[in-house]
Short mmCIF file of C-alpha atoms in Angstrom, two decimals:
data_model
loop_
_atom_site.label_atom_id
_atom_site.label_comp_id
_atom_site.label_asym_id
_atom_site.label_seq_id
_atom_site.Cartn_x
_atom_site.Cartn_y
_atom_site.Cartn_z
CA MET A 1 24.79 -144.46 -5.32
CA ALA A 2 23.07 -147.06 -3.18
CA VAL A 3 21.81 -145.18 -0.15
CA LEU A 4 20.51 -148.34 1.49
CA LYS A 5 22.18 -151.70 1.27
CA THR A 6 21.91 -154.99 3.07
CA GLU A 7 24.42 -157.82 2.86
CA SER A 8 23.20 -161.34 3.65
CA LEU A 9 20.99 -159.93 6.35
CA LYS A 10 19.64 -162.46 8.81
CA LYS A 11 17.30 -162.23 11.77
CA TYR A 12 16.50 -165.36 13.72
CA TYR A 13 14.21 -165.58 16.71
CA GLY A 14 14.26 -168.35 19.31
CA LYS A 15 16.71 -171.18 19.83
CA ASP A 16 17.34 -174.41 17.94
CA PRO A 17 15.38 -176.45 17.05
CA ASN A 18 12.62 -173.86 17.20
CA THR A 19 14.31 -170.98 15.40
CA VAL A 20 12.09 -168.73 13.38
CA LYS A 21 13.95 -167.29 10.42
CA ALA A 22 12.29 -163.91 9.97
CA LEU A 23 14.98 -162.85 7.52
CA ASP A 24 17.20 -165.43 5.92
CA GLY A 25 19.95 -163.84 3.88
CA VAL A 26 18.59 -160.71 2.24
CA ASP A 27 20.77 -158.82 -0.24
CA LEU A 28 19.26 -155.57 -1.28
CA GLU A 29 20.34 -152.29 -2.84
CA ILE A 30 18.20 -149.21 -2.95
CA GLN A 31 19.31 -146.19 -4.93
CA GLU A 32 19.08 -142.60 -3.76
CA GLY A 33 15.71 -141.11 -4.63
CA GLU A 34 14.16 -144.46 -5.43
CA PHE A 35 10.66 -145.44 -4.31
CA VAL A 36 10.61 -149.14 -3.50
CA ALA A 37 7.59 -151.16 -2.43
CA VAL A 38 8.18 -154.33 -0.45
CA VAL A 39 5.32 -156.75 -0.96
CA GLY A 40 4.67 -159.96 0.93
CA THR A 41 2.07 -161.80 2.97
CA SER A 42 1.96 -161.34 6.74
CA GLY A 43 4.77 -163.24 8.41
CA SER A 44 6.97 -163.02 5.31
CA GLY A 45 9.53 -160.90 7.12
CA LYS A 46 8.80 -157.59 5.45
CA SER A 47 8.29 -155.61 8.65
CA THR A 48 11.43 -157.12 10.16
CA LEU A 49 13.33 -155.95 7.08
CA LEU A 50 12.01 -152.43 7.48
CA HIS A 51 12.91 -152.35 11.16
CA MET A 52 16.47 -153.41 10.29
CA LEU A 53 16.76 -150.74 7.59
CA GLY A 54 15.67 -148.07 10.04
CA GLY A 55 17.89 -149.23 12.87
CA LEU A 56 14.91 -150.15 15.06
CA ASP A 57 16.21 -153.66 15.53
CA THR A 58 19.61 -155.32 15.28
CA PRO A 59 20.34 -158.20 12.91
CA THR A 60 21.46 -161.68 13.98
CA ASP A 61 23.97 -161.64 11.16
CA GLY A 62 24.82 -159.58 8.10
CA LYS A 63 25.10 -155.88 7.48
CA VAL A 64 22.86 -152.89 7.01
CA ILE A 65 24.66 -150.05 5.29
CA VAL A 66 23.01 -146.66 5.19
CA GLY A 67 24.70 -143.85 3.28
CA GLY A 68 27.97 -145.82 3.34
CA LYS A 69 27.79 -146.39 7.09
CA ASP A 70 27.36 -149.83 8.66
CA ILE A 71 24.68 -149.33 11.27
CA SER A 72 24.52 -152.95 12.44
CA GLY A 73 27.43 -152.32 14.83
CA MET A 74 26.17 -149.10 16.38
CA THR A 75 25.28 -148.73 20.03
CA ASP A 76 21.71 -147.95 21.03
CA GLU A 77 22.54 -144.32 21.64
CA GLN A 78 24.24 -143.95 18.26
CA LEU A 79 21.28 -145.62 16.61
CA THR A 80 18.85 -143.22 18.25
CA ILE A 81 20.75 -140.25 16.91
CA PHE A 82 21.16 -141.89 13.53
CA ARG A 83 17.41 -142.46 13.25
CA ARG A 84 16.51 -138.98 14.37
CA ARG A 85 18.67 -137.37 11.70
CA ASN A 86 18.38 -139.72 8.75
CA VAL A 87 15.15 -141.63 8.84
CA GLY A 88 11.49 -140.68 8.85
CA PHE A 89 8.99 -143.34 9.88
CA VAL A 90 5.35 -143.70 9.00
CA PHE A 91 3.50 -146.49 10.77
CA GLN A 92 0.18 -148.20 10.19
CA ASN A 93 -1.24 -146.96 13.48
CA TYR A 94 0.09 -143.37 13.09
CA ASN A 95 1.79 -143.29 16.53
CA LEU A 96 0.84 -139.69 17.24
CA VAL A 97 1.21 -138.30 20.74
CA PRO A 98 -2.40 -137.89 21.92
CA ILE A 99 -1.81 -134.95 24.27
CA LEU A 100 0.01 -132.83 21.67
CA ASN A 101 -1.83 -130.96 18.94
CA VAL A 102 -1.14 -131.42 15.23
CA TYR A 103 1.56 -128.77 15.00
CA GLU A 104 3.32 -129.91 18.19
CA ASN A 105 3.31 -133.50 16.94
CA ILE A 106 4.87 -132.45 13.66
CA VAL A 107 7.73 -130.44 15.18
CA LEU A 108 8.37 -132.87 18.05
CA PRO A 109 11.28 -134.76 16.41
CA ILE A 110 12.98 -131.49 15.44
CA GLU A 111 12.82 -130.25 19.00
CA LEU A 112 14.04 -133.59 20.31
CA ASP A 113 17.21 -133.11 18.29
CA GLY A 114 17.65 -129.69 19.87
CA ASN A 115 17.23 -127.82 16.61
CA THR A 116 15.20 -124.74 15.85
CA VAL A 117 12.18 -125.35 13.68
CA ASP A 118 12.52 -124.26 10.05
CA LYS A 119 9.12 -122.56 10.16
CA GLY A 120 8.82 -121.90 6.42
CA PHE A 121 9.57 -125.51 5.59
CA VAL A 122 7.16 -126.92 8.16
CA GLU A 123 4.39 -124.54 7.05
CA ASN A 124 5.00 -125.64 3.48
CA ILE A 125 4.58 -129.30 4.45
CA ILE A 126 1.45 -128.58 6.47
CA GLU A 127 -0.01 -126.69 3.53
CA THR A 128 0.90 -129.44 1.05
CA LEU A 129 -0.72 -132.08 3.22
CA GLY A 130 -3.89 -130.07 3.60
CA LEU A 131 -3.55 -129.67 7.36
CA ALA A 132 -3.44 -125.88 7.58
CA GLU A 133 -6.84 -125.64 9.25
CA LYS A 134 -6.18 -128.51 11.65
CA LYS A 135 -2.96 -127.24 13.22
CA THR A 136 -4.35 -126.81 16.71
CA ASN A 137 -6.52 -129.94 16.73
CA LEU A 138 -5.70 -132.90 18.90
CA PRO A 139 -5.15 -136.19 17.06
CA ASN A 140 -8.34 -137.81 18.37
CA ASN A 141 -10.39 -135.11 16.65
CA LEU A 142 -9.05 -136.16 13.25
CA SER A 143 -10.10 -138.85 10.80
CA GLY A 144 -7.74 -141.75 10.07
CA GLY A 145 -6.62 -140.21 6.79
CA GLN A 146 -5.90 -136.89 8.49
CA GLN A 147 -3.98 -138.58 11.30
CA GLN A 148 -1.84 -140.41 8.79
CA ARG A 149 -1.17 -137.15 6.97
CA VAL A 150 0.02 -135.65 10.29
CA ALA A 151 2.32 -138.66 10.71
CA ILE A 152 3.68 -138.09 7.19
CA ALA A 153 4.24 -134.40 7.96
CA ARG A 154 6.09 -135.36 11.15
CA ALA A 155 8.27 -137.79 9.21
CA LEU A 156 9.11 -135.11 6.64
CA ALA A 157 9.70 -132.25 9.06
CA THR A 158 13.23 -133.32 9.99
CA LYS A 159 14.16 -133.45 6.27
CA PRO A 160 15.27 -137.08 6.48
CA SER A 161 16.95 -138.58 3.45
CA ILE A 162 15.10 -141.85 3.92
CA LEU A 163 11.42 -142.40 4.52
CA LEU A 164 10.31 -145.80 5.79
CA ALA A 165 6.61 -146.60 5.72
CA ASP A 166 5.14 -149.73 7.27
CA GLU A 167 1.68 -150.42 5.81
CA PRO A 168 0.92 -146.68 5.84
CA THR A 169 -2.59 -147.25 4.53
CA GLY A 170 -3.28 -150.45 6.47
CA ASN A 171 -5.93 -148.88 8.67
CA LEU A 172 -7.58 -146.76 5.99
CA ASP A 173 -10.42 -147.49 3.57
CA SER A 174 -9.51 -147.81 -0.08
CA LYS A 175 -10.40 -144.26 -1.12
CA THR A 176 -8.55 -142.64 1.77
CA SER A 177 -5.63 -144.99 1.03
CA GLN A 178 -5.38 -143.68 -2.51
CA ASP A 179 -5.47 -140.13 -1.23
CA VAL A 180 -2.78 -140.67 1.43
CA LEU A 181 -0.64 -142.68 -0.95
CA GLY A 182 -0.69 -139.90 -3.52
CA VAL A 183 0.43 -137.42 -0.88
CA LEU A 184 3.24 -139.72 0.21
CA LYS A 185 4.48 -140.14 -3.34
CA MET A 186 4.17 -136.44 -4.17
CA THR A 187 6.07 -135.27 -1.08
CA SER A 188 8.82 -137.85 -1.39
CA THR A 189 9.37 -136.74 -4.99
CA ARG A 190 9.29 -133.09 -4.07
CA PHE A 191 11.75 -133.42 -1.19
CA HIS A 192 14.01 -135.91 -3.06
CA GLN A 193 13.64 -138.68 -0.56
CA THR A 194 14.34 -142.34 -0.83
CA MET A 195 11.25 -144.24 0.21
CA VAL A 196 10.75 -147.84 1.23
CA MET A 197 7.14 -148.82 1.73
CA ILE A 198 5.78 -152.07 3.03
CA THR A 199 2.43 -153.26 1.85
CA HIS A 200 0.48 -156.37 0.99
CA ASN A 201 -1.69 -154.47 -1.46
CA GLU A 202 -0.79 -154.60 -5.17
CA GLN A 203 -2.80 -151.49 -5.87
CA ILE A 204 -0.73 -149.51 -3.42
CA ALA A 205 2.52 -151.00 -4.72
CA GLN A 206 1.99 -149.91 -8.30
CA LEU A 207 3.12 -146.34 -7.71
CA ALA A 208 6.59 -147.54 -6.76
CA ASP A 209 9.60 -147.43 -9.06
CA ARG A 210 10.36 -150.99 -8.11
CA VAL A 211 8.50 -153.81 -6.38
CA ILE A 212 10.41 -156.27 -4.23
CA ARG A 213 8.66 -159.47 -3.24
CA ILE A 214 9.58 -161.19 -0.02
CA GLU A 215 8.52 -164.65 1.08
CA ASP A 216 9.74 -166.73 4.06
CA GLY A 217 12.46 -164.20 4.82
CA LYS A 218 13.90 -164.24 1.29
CA ILE A 219 13.59 -161.98 -1.68
CA PHE A 220 12.27 -164.12 -4.48
CA ALA A 221 11.69 -161.80 -7.39
CA ALA A 222 12.67 -158.22 -7.94
CA LYS A 223 11.17 -156.52 -10.91
CA GLY A 224 13.28 -153.67 -12.23
CA ARG A 225 11.86 -150.55 -13.76
CA MET B 1 46.84 -109.80 52.57
CA ALA B 2 43.43 -111.24 51.88
CA ILE B 3 43.00 -108.84 48.99
CA THR B 4 46.26 -109.96 47.41
CA ALA B 5 45.20 -113.57 47.74
CA ILE B 6 41.80 -112.86 46.15
CA ILE B 7 43.47 -110.95 43.33
CA ALA B 8 45.95 -113.76 42.84
CA ILE B 9 43.17 -116.34 42.73
CA ALA B 10 41.16 -114.17 40.35
CA VAL B 11 44.16 -113.75 38.07
CA ILE B 12 44.82 -117.47 38.11
CA LEU B 13 41.16 -118.25 37.43
CA CYS B 14 41.06 -115.78 34.56
CA SER B 15 44.19 -117.12 32.97
CA LEU B 16 42.92 -120.68 33.40
CA THR B 17 39.61 -119.75 31.79
CA VAL B 18 41.39 -118.06 28.92
CA LEU B 19 43.68 -121.04 28.56
CA PHE B 20 40.87 -123.57 28.55
CA TYR B 21 38.78 -121.45 26.24
CA ARG B 22 41.68 -121.16 23.80
CA ARG B 23 42.11 -124.89 23.86
CA TYR B 24 38.40 -125.43 23.37
CA VAL B 25 38.25 -123.04 20.43
CA LYS B 26 41.36 -124.55 18.92
CA LYS B 27 39.92 -128.03 19.28
CA ALA B 28 36.61 -127.00 17.75
CA PHE B 29 38.36 -125.35 14.83
CA ASP B 30 40.61 -128.33 14.36
CA SER B 31 37.60 -130.60 14.26
CA ILE B 32 35.80 -128.37 11.78
CA ASP B 33 38.97 -128.34 9.75
CA ARG B 34 39.08 -132.14 9.77
CA VAL B 35 35.46 -132.32 8.66
CA LEU B 36 36.09 -129.90 5.82
CA ASP B 37 39.21 -131.82 4.82
CA GLY B 38 37.05 -134.91 4.69
CA VAL B 39 34.54 -133.13 2.47
CA LEU B 40 37.33 -131.97 0.16
CA ALA B 41 38.70 -135.48 -0.03
CA ARG B 42 35.16 -136.78 -0.71
CA ASN B 43 35.51 -139.03 2.27
CA THR B 44 32.10 -140.23 3.41
CA GLU B 45 33.62 -141.94 6.45
CA LEU B 46 33.21 -139.01 8.79
CA SER B 47 30.93 -141.34 10.61
CA LEU B 48 32.26 -141.45 14.15
CA GLU B 49 31.60 -137.86 14.92
CA ALA B 50 28.25 -137.80 13.18
CA ALA B 51 26.69 -140.21 15.62
CA ALA B 52 27.23 -138.34 18.87
CA ASP B 53 24.92 -135.84 20.48
CA SER B 54 27.14 -132.78 20.22
CA ARG B 55 27.35 -129.52 18.33
CA LEU B 56 30.22 -130.80 16.25
CA SER B 57 28.37 -133.97 15.39
CA LYS B 58 25.49 -131.95 14.01
CA LEU B 59 27.91 -129.97 11.91
CA THR B 60 29.54 -133.14 10.63
CA HIS B 61 26.14 -134.52 9.84
CA LYS B 62 25.32 -131.48 7.73
CA ALA B 63 28.68 -131.66 5.96
CA ILE B 64 27.98 -135.27 5.09
CA LYS B 65 24.57 -134.32 3.77
CA ILE B 66 26.09 -131.67 1.52
CA MET B 67 28.58 -134.20 0.25
CA GLN B 68 25.87 -136.76 -0.40
CA MET B 69 23.90 -134.18 -2.33
CA ASN B 70 26.89 -133.65 -4.60
CA VAL B 71 27.36 -137.37 -5.08
CA LEU B 72 23.66 -137.64 -5.84
CA ASP B 73 23.85 -134.90 -8.46
CA ILE B 74 26.69 -136.68 -10.19
CA SER B 75 25.00 -140.05 -10.11
CA GLN B 76 21.79 -138.49 -11.41
CA THR B 77 23.62 -137.07 -14.39
CA THR B 78 25.12 -140.46 -15.15
CA GLN B 79 21.73 -142.05 -14.73
CA GLU B 80 20.14 -139.58 -17.11
CA LYS B 81 22.77 -140.40 -19.68
CA GLU B 82 21.93 -144.08 -19.34
CA ILE B 83 18.23 -143.35 -19.63
CA ILE B 84 18.83 -141.45 -22.86
CA GLN B 85 20.95 -144.26 -24.22
CA SER B 86 18.42 -146.95 -23.43
CA PHE B 87 15.73 -144.67 -24.77
CA ILE B 88 17.45 -144.33 -28.13
CA SER B 89 18.02 -148.05 -28.44
CA ASP B 90 14.40 -148.83 -27.44
CA MET B 91 13.14 -146.31 -29.88
CA SER B 92 15.14 -147.50 -32.85
CA HIS B 93 14.03 -151.03 -32.06
CA GLN B 94 10.39 -149.98 -31.99
CA MET B 95 10.67 -148.13 -35.28
CA LYS B 96 12.37 -150.97 -37.10
CA THR B 97 9.26 -153.11 -37.52
CA PRO B 98 6.98 -150.62 -39.27
CA LEU B 99 9.92 -149.19 -41.19
CA SER B 100 11.04 -152.52 -42.59
CA GLY B 101 7.42 -153.24 -43.54
CA VAL B 102 7.22 -150.00 -45.47
CA ALA B 103 10.55 -150.72 -47.19
CA MET B 104 9.48 -154.25 -48.16
CA TYR B 105 6.12 -153.26 -49.62
CA THR B 106 7.71 -150.37 -51.50
CA ASP B 107 10.21 -152.80 -53.06
CA LEU B 108 7.43 -155.15 -54.07
CA LEU B 109 5.51 -152.28 -55.63
CA LEU B 110 8.60 -151.17 -57.55
CA GLU B 111 9.04 -154.64 -59.00
CA GLY B 112 5.61 -154.17 -60.42
CA ARG B 113 4.40 -157.72 -61.17
CA MET B 114 1.15 -157.97 -59.28
CA THR B 115 -2.56 -157.82 -59.53
CA GLU B 116 -4.45 -154.64 -58.80
CA THR B 117 -5.86 -156.12 -55.55
CA GLU B 118 -2.37 -156.92 -54.35
CA ARG B 119 -1.24 -153.42 -55.23
CA GLN B 120 -4.07 -151.92 -53.21
CA GLU B 121 -3.28 -154.22 -50.28
CA PHE B 122 0.42 -153.25 -50.28
CA LEU B 123 -0.41 -149.58 -50.49
CA SER B 124 -2.77 -149.78 -47.55
CA ARG B 125 -0.12 -151.62 -45.51
CA ILE B 126 2.38 -148.90 -46.29
CA LYS B 127 -0.19 -146.37 -45.18
CA THR B 128 -0.71 -148.20 -41.85
CA GLY B 129 3.06 -148.39 -41.36
CA THR B 130 3.63 -144.71 -41.98
CA GLU B 131 0.71 -143.80 -39.75
CA LYS B 132 2.19 -145.83 -36.96
CA LEU B 133 5.58 -144.19 -37.47
CA GLN B 134 3.95 -140.78 -37.52
CA TRP B 135 2.12 -141.49 -34.25
CA MET B 136 5.28 -142.79 -32.64
CA MET B 137 7.24 -139.75 -33.76
CA ASP B 138 4.62 -137.45 -32.26
CA SER B 139 4.60 -139.33 -28.97
CA LEU B 140 8.35 -139.49 -28.80
CA VAL B 141 8.73 -135.77 -29.36
CA LYS B 142 6.18 -135.04 -26.63
CA MET B 143 7.81 -137.52 -24.32
CA SER B 144 11.33 -136.28 -24.75
CA ARG B 145 10.22 -132.69 -24.31
CA LEU B 146 8.44 -133.62 -21.10
CA GLU B 147 11.30 -135.72 -19.82
CA VAL B 148 14.05 -133.18 -20.27
CA GLY B 149 11.77 -130.47 -18.97
CA ALA B 150 11.72 -128.55 -22.25
CA VAL B 151 8.01 -127.99 -21.72
CA GLU B 152 6.93 -126.86 -18.33
CA LEU B 153 3.44 -127.88 -17.39
CA SER B 154 1.62 -125.00 -15.84
CA PRO B 155 -1.07 -126.39 -13.57
CA VAL B 156 -3.65 -123.73 -12.86
CA ALA B 157 -7.04 -123.89 -11.21
CA ALA B 158 -9.48 -124.71 -13.98
CA GLY B 159 -12.79 -126.53 -14.30
CA ILE B 160 -12.20 -130.21 -14.99
CA LYS B 161 -15.49 -130.78 -16.82
CA GLN B 162 -14.32 -129.02 -19.97
CA THR B 163 -11.03 -130.94 -20.02
CA ILE B 164 -12.79 -134.29 -19.68
CA SER B 165 -15.41 -133.52 -22.29
CA ASP B 166 -12.70 -132.39 -24.75
CA SER B 167 -11.01 -135.75 -24.31
CA ILE B 168 -14.28 -137.61 -24.74
CA SER B 169 -14.94 -135.81 -28.04
CA ALA B 170 -11.42 -136.74 -29.19
CA VAL B 171 -12.14 -140.48 -28.92
CA TYR B 172 -15.83 -140.30 -29.79
CA GLY B 173 -15.29 -141.18 -33.44
CA ALA B 174 -13.17 -144.24 -32.73
CA ALA B 175 -15.68 -145.44 -30.13
CA ALA B 176 -18.68 -144.90 -32.40
CA LYS B 177 -17.02 -146.89 -35.19
CA ARG B 178 -17.17 -149.99 -32.99
CA ASN B 179 -20.46 -149.06 -31.38
CA ILE B 180 -18.92 -148.53 -27.95
CA SER B 181 -20.87 -146.20 -25.70
CA LEU B 182 -19.15 -143.70 -23.45
CA GLN B 183 -21.13 -143.06 -20.28
CA THR B 184 -20.23 -140.27 -17.93
CA ALA B 185 -21.85 -140.27 -14.50
CA TYR B 186 -23.13 -136.81 -13.56
CA PHE B 187 -20.77 -134.72 -11.43
CA GLU B 188 -20.51 -131.13 -10.28
CA ASP B 189 -17.81 -129.24 -12.13
CA MET B 190 -14.90 -128.35 -9.87
CA ALA B 191 -11.67 -126.43 -10.12
CA LEU B 192 -8.59 -128.66 -10.08
CA LEU B 193 -4.93 -127.80 -10.47
CA HIS B 194 -4.08 -128.95 -13.96
CA ASP B 195 -2.58 -127.96 -17.27
CA ARG B 196 -5.57 -128.24 -19.59
CA LYS B 197 -3.78 -129.06 -22.82
CA TRP B 198 -1.50 -131.78 -21.45
CA THR B 199 -4.03 -133.22 -19.02
CA GLY B 200 -6.49 -133.47 -21.91
CA GLU B 201 -3.84 -135.35 -23.84
CA ALA B 202 -3.31 -137.79 -20.96
CA ILE B 203 -7.03 -138.43 -20.41
CA THR B 204 -7.40 -138.95 -24.16
CA ASN B 205 -4.65 -141.58 -24.04
CA ILE B 206 -6.42 -143.42 -21.23
CA LEU B 207 -9.74 -143.24 -23.10
CA GLU B 208 -8.14 -144.41 -26.35
CA ASN B 209 -6.76 -147.38 -24.47
CA ALA B 210 -10.17 -148.15 -23.02
CA VAL B 211 -11.71 -148.04 -26.51
CA LYS B 212 -8.92 -150.18 -27.96
CA TYR B 213 -9.32 -152.97 -25.41
CA SER B 214 -13.12 -152.89 -25.21
CA PRO B 215 -15.18 -155.45 -27.11
CA SER B 216 -17.35 -154.03 -29.91
CA ASP B 217 -20.79 -152.87 -28.70
CA GLY B 218 -19.28 -152.52 -25.23
CA GLU B 219 -19.41 -149.59 -22.87
CA ILE B 220 -16.94 -147.36 -21.08
CA LYS B 221 -17.81 -145.64 -17.83
CA ILE B 222 -16.33 -142.35 -16.73
CA SER B 223 -16.78 -140.91 -13.25
CA VAL B 224 -15.36 -138.13 -11.10
CA GLU B 225 -15.13 -138.17 -7.33
CA ALA B 226 -13.59 -135.69 -4.89
CA LEU B 227 -11.33 -136.90 -2.05
CA PRO B 228 -9.78 -134.65 0.66
CA ILE B 229 -6.53 -133.88 -1.20
CA TYR B 230 -7.11 -135.21 -4.68
CA THR B 231 -9.96 -135.64 -7.10
CA LYS B 232 -10.22 -138.97 -8.84
CA ILE B 233 -11.22 -139.35 -12.48
CA SER B 234 -11.98 -142.98 -13.27
CA VAL B 235 -12.29 -144.67 -16.65
CA THR B 236 -13.60 -148.25 -16.66
CA ASP B 237 -13.73 -150.61 -19.62
CA TYR B 238 -14.99 -154.20 -19.74
CA GLY B 239 -12.30 -155.66 -21.96
CA VAL B 240 -9.38 -158.07 -21.60
CA GLY B 241 -8.08 -156.72 -18.29
CA ILE B 242 -4.61 -156.67 -16.75
CA ALA B 243 -3.19 -159.19 -14.25
CA PRO B 244 -2.14 -157.71 -10.85
CA ASP B 245 1.55 -158.53 -11.31
CA GLU B 246 1.59 -156.26 -14.36
CA TRP B 247 0.01 -153.25 -12.65
CA ASN B 248 3.38 -151.79 -11.76
CA SER B 249 4.89 -152.38 -15.20
CA ILE B 250 2.26 -151.08 -17.61
CA PHE B 251 3.18 -147.45 -16.99
CA LYS B 252 6.78 -148.07 -17.96
CA ARG B 253 8.13 -146.96 -21.29
CA PHE B 254 7.64 -149.41 -24.19
CA TYR B 255 6.05 -152.01 -21.89
CA ARG B 256 3.32 -154.02 -23.60
CA GLY B 257 0.98 -156.06 -21.44
CA ARG B 258 0.66 -159.79 -21.98
CA ASN B 259 -2.99 -159.30 -22.94
CA ALA B 260 -2.06 -156.59 -25.40
CA GLN B 261 -0.36 -158.89 -27.87
CA GLY B 262 -2.13 -158.67 -31.20
CA VAL B 263 -3.46 -155.19 -30.51
CA ALA B 264 -1.62 -152.35 -32.23
CA GLY B 265 0.40 -150.16 -29.86
CA ALA B 266 3.90 -149.13 -28.94
CA GLY B 267 3.82 -149.07 -25.15
CA LEU B 268 3.91 -145.28 -25.06
CA GLY B 269 0.38 -144.10 -24.32
CA LEU B 270 0.17 -145.05 -20.64
CA TYR B 271 3.74 -144.02 -19.99
CA LEU B 272 3.10 -140.59 -21.46
CA ALA B 273 -0.16 -140.25 -19.51
CA SER B 274 1.44 -141.12 -16.20
CA LEU B 275 4.37 -138.79 -16.92
CA ILE B 276 1.95 -135.93 -17.54
CA PHE B 277 0.10 -136.58 -14.28
CA GLN B 278 3.31 -136.86 -12.31
CA LYS B 279 4.59 -133.57 -13.71
CA GLN B 280 1.66 -131.79 -12.14
CA GLY B 281 1.70 -133.55 -8.78
CA GLY B 282 -0.91 -136.15 -9.66
CA TYR B 283 -0.77 -139.85 -10.36
CA ILE B 284 -2.56 -142.75 -12.05
CA LEU B 285 -3.60 -146.06 -10.52
CA VAL B 286 -5.01 -149.13 -12.21
CA GLU B 287 -7.29 -151.83 -10.90
CA SER B 288 -8.45 -154.77 -12.95
CA LYS B 289 -9.93 -158.26 -13.04
CA PRO B 290 -8.63 -160.04 -16.14
CA GLY B 291 -11.50 -160.83 -18.47
CA LYS B 292 -13.88 -158.63 -16.47
CA TYR B 293 -12.92 -154.98 -16.25
CA THR B 294 -10.11 -152.44 -16.01
CA THR B 295 -10.33 -149.13 -14.17
CA PHE B 296 -7.76 -146.40 -14.58
CA SER B 297 -8.03 -143.77 -11.86
CA MET B 298 -6.37 -140.44 -12.50
CA PHE B 299 -5.72 -138.16 -9.52
CA LEU B 300 -5.36 -134.40 -9.67
CA GLN B 301 -4.79 -132.09 -6.72
CA ASN B 302 -7.74 -130.13 -5.43
CA CYS B 303 -7.40 -126.38 -5.22
CA LYS B 304 -6.65 -125.10 -1.75
CA LYS B 305 -9.71 -123.51 -0.23
#
């Protein structure tokens, strides 16, 4: 079953004759449990694609279908709720809340949805990501790799079915990247998540089940497994 | 008078409350009923109610998740069937070549008209063919047992030094034959979560590969480095190398690299190695400059302190 699907997805910025075609007719299908890497140079439209998949931005034309639901027609409020329950995000710059400690950051999205925290599950994630001793630290006391691991834990804590990662290792040195990447892959396998990861780094992309290449807003070669 | 009025108002309020509450409960139950009907009918279009910020919407959301899990289970079973089918067809294809060679040389030998040198040549080709078949059979058995989960890897905390040195001894002979030196940078032994037997097998596969694609008189470097979550075991050879667009493919079953043409192999070794690492929560990465070097980095989880 395709958990994520786009149909001739388009995103244009600006007005004629100066339109920028960030996405120009993207048809994509991602299966449940698949780990897909989207590779492309900067300005190729890969981040725009990820934002569309996660309901962070609305398309100019075309459809985004998540779990059989067309999200391109949802209102902002519906989208917010949709994201909170279905999608986990990991960004290049971590986006942690600086005044909350590690644990509070991780459980924040659960509490935002008005749910009680599944303590056992969250502890399990914290343990897996090697953050057990850092629970009460503030983000600015952590290294880049540790901060990204907190962001991964936060993304996993709500048990989302889809994990979207935008250059998750973009700010990390190559060794730390390998470490964080391994963790991302291991957890997504363990919690049966579909993962879409954006990167410009071939070394990072090789762990994916499938690599999709995007150039000038179009997919130009998809290598199957 | 006033008391009667208060009592009357109270009675009215109570009955109104009861009435509204009944309606509320009925409505909630009706909605739950609708959701469950949807689940029974496998209708994934329960969408409207799932996107609101209410109790019922959360419930609907969970119902949908349960349904999706079922759908996923079914599609996984179908997928596994397809994998097995493609596996069988790949496998029979791979076996055909050495098998037909063996059959042909046996026929020629049976016909009998040949010189002694030719006879020796044919016999040695048959031997190579059967060896290849034997090796493939072994790998296939291991692979299928790993894939269907017939063997469970049991990663335990164990010193990695012993595992690595076992693997090095396993390829030492093949390396020495072509005068390739294996150099291990000094490292402190450390306890890593791994299944010694299978991990040894995987590291041996990576080392065998390095030996196979190294030039004679070359060298292979082995190093170990601890990261926060994982420990990295790297094997570097200075052979043909692998182009970046193939990095994702080389770990796939039966995939042979473009630079691997003309070198014996079945496209199983790396696949098996990466499967073994994955089964114990690790992974393998490759980095290479064609014509310069290739580094395979194997990652195993550190033990929790």
